[in-house]
CSV table of C-alpha atoms in Angstrom, one decimal:
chain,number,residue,atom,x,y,z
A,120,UNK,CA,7.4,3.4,52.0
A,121,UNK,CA,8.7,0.7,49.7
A,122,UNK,CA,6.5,-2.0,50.0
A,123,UNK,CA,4.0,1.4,49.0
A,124,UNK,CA,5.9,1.9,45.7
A,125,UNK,CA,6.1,-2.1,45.0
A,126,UNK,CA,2.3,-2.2,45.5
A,127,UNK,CA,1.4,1.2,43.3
A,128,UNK,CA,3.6,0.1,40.9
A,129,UNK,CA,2.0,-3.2,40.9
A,130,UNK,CA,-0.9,-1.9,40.2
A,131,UNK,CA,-0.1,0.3,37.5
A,132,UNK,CA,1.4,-2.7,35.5
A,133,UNK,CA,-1.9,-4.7,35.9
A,134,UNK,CA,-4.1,-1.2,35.4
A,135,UNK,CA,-1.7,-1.0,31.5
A,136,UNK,CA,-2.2,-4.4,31.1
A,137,UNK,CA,-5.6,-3.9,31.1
A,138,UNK,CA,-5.9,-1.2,28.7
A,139,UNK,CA,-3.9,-3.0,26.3
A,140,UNK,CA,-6.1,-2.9,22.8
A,141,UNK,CA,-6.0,-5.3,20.4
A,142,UNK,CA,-6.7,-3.9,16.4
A,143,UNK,CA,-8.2,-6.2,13.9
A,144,UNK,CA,-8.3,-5.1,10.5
A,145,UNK,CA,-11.0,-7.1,9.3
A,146,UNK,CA,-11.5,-7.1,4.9
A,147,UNK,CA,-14.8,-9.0,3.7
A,148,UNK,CA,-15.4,-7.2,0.7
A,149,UNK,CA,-13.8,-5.6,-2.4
A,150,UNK,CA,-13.6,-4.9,-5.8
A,151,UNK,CA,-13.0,-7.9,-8.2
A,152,UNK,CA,-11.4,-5.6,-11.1
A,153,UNK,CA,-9.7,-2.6,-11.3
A,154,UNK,CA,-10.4,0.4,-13.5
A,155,UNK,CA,-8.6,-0.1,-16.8
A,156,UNK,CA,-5.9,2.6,-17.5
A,157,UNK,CA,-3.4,3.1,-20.2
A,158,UNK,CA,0.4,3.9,-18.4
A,159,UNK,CA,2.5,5.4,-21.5
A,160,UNK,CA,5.8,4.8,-22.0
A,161,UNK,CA,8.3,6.8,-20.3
A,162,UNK,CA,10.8,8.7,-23.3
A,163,UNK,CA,14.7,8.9,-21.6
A,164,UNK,CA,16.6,11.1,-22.5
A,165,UNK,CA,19.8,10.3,-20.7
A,166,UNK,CA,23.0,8.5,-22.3
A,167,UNK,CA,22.7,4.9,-23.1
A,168,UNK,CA,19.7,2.9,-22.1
A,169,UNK,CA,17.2,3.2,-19.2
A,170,UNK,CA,18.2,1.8,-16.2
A,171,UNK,CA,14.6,1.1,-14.9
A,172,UNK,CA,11.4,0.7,-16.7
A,173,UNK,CA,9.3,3.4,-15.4
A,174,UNK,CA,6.5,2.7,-17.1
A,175,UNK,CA,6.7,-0.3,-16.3
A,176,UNK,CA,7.1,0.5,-12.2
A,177,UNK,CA,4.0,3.0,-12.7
A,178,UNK,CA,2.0,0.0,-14.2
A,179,UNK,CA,2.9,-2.1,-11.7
A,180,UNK,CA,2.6,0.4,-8.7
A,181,UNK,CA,-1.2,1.1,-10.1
A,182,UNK,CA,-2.5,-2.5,-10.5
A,183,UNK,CA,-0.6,-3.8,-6.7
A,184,UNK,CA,-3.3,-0.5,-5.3
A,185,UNK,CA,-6.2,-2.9,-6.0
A,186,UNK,CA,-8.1,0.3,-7.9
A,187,UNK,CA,-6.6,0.2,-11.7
A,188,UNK,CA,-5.9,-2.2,-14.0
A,189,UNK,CA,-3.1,-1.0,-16.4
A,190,UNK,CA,-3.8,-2.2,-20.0
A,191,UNK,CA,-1.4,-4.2,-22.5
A,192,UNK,CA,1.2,-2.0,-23.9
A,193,UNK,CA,0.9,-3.6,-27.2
A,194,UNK,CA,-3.0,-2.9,-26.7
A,195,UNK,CA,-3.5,0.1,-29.2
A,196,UNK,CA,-4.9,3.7,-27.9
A,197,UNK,CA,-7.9,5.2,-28.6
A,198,UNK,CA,-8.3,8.6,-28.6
A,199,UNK,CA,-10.9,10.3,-26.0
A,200,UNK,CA,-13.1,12.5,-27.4
């Protein structure tokens, strides 16, 4: 009966070894530029100063996606429409 279990249980370790899938994420295209957008600054309105620069985290958040390119904040606006 054990030499059974050794040898079924043998078995299942080579049968899961087997089955084991290898995943290949493979990337060979994209997009050279992002879509240029305009991140505003972020108005506190806590004591003191800021402790983070949101606008600049949101700016930064948006270009690391790959799909935006966050203008210069010095850049001026235009209005749309």
């Amino acid at each position: 009966m054990k030499q059974a279990l050794r040898v079924a249980f043998g078995f299942l370790i080579l049968w899961a070894s087997v089955l084991h899938a290898e995943v290949r994420i493979v990337i060979d295209s994209g997009v050279d530029s992002g879509r240029p957008i305009g991140v505003v600054p972020f108005q506190w309105a806590g004591p003191g100063a800021a402790p983070e620069d949101i606008g600049g985290i949101v700016a930064a958040d948006l270009r690391n996606s790959g799909k935006f390119n966050p203008l210069d904040r010095a850049r001026p606006a235009t209005a749309a429409g």
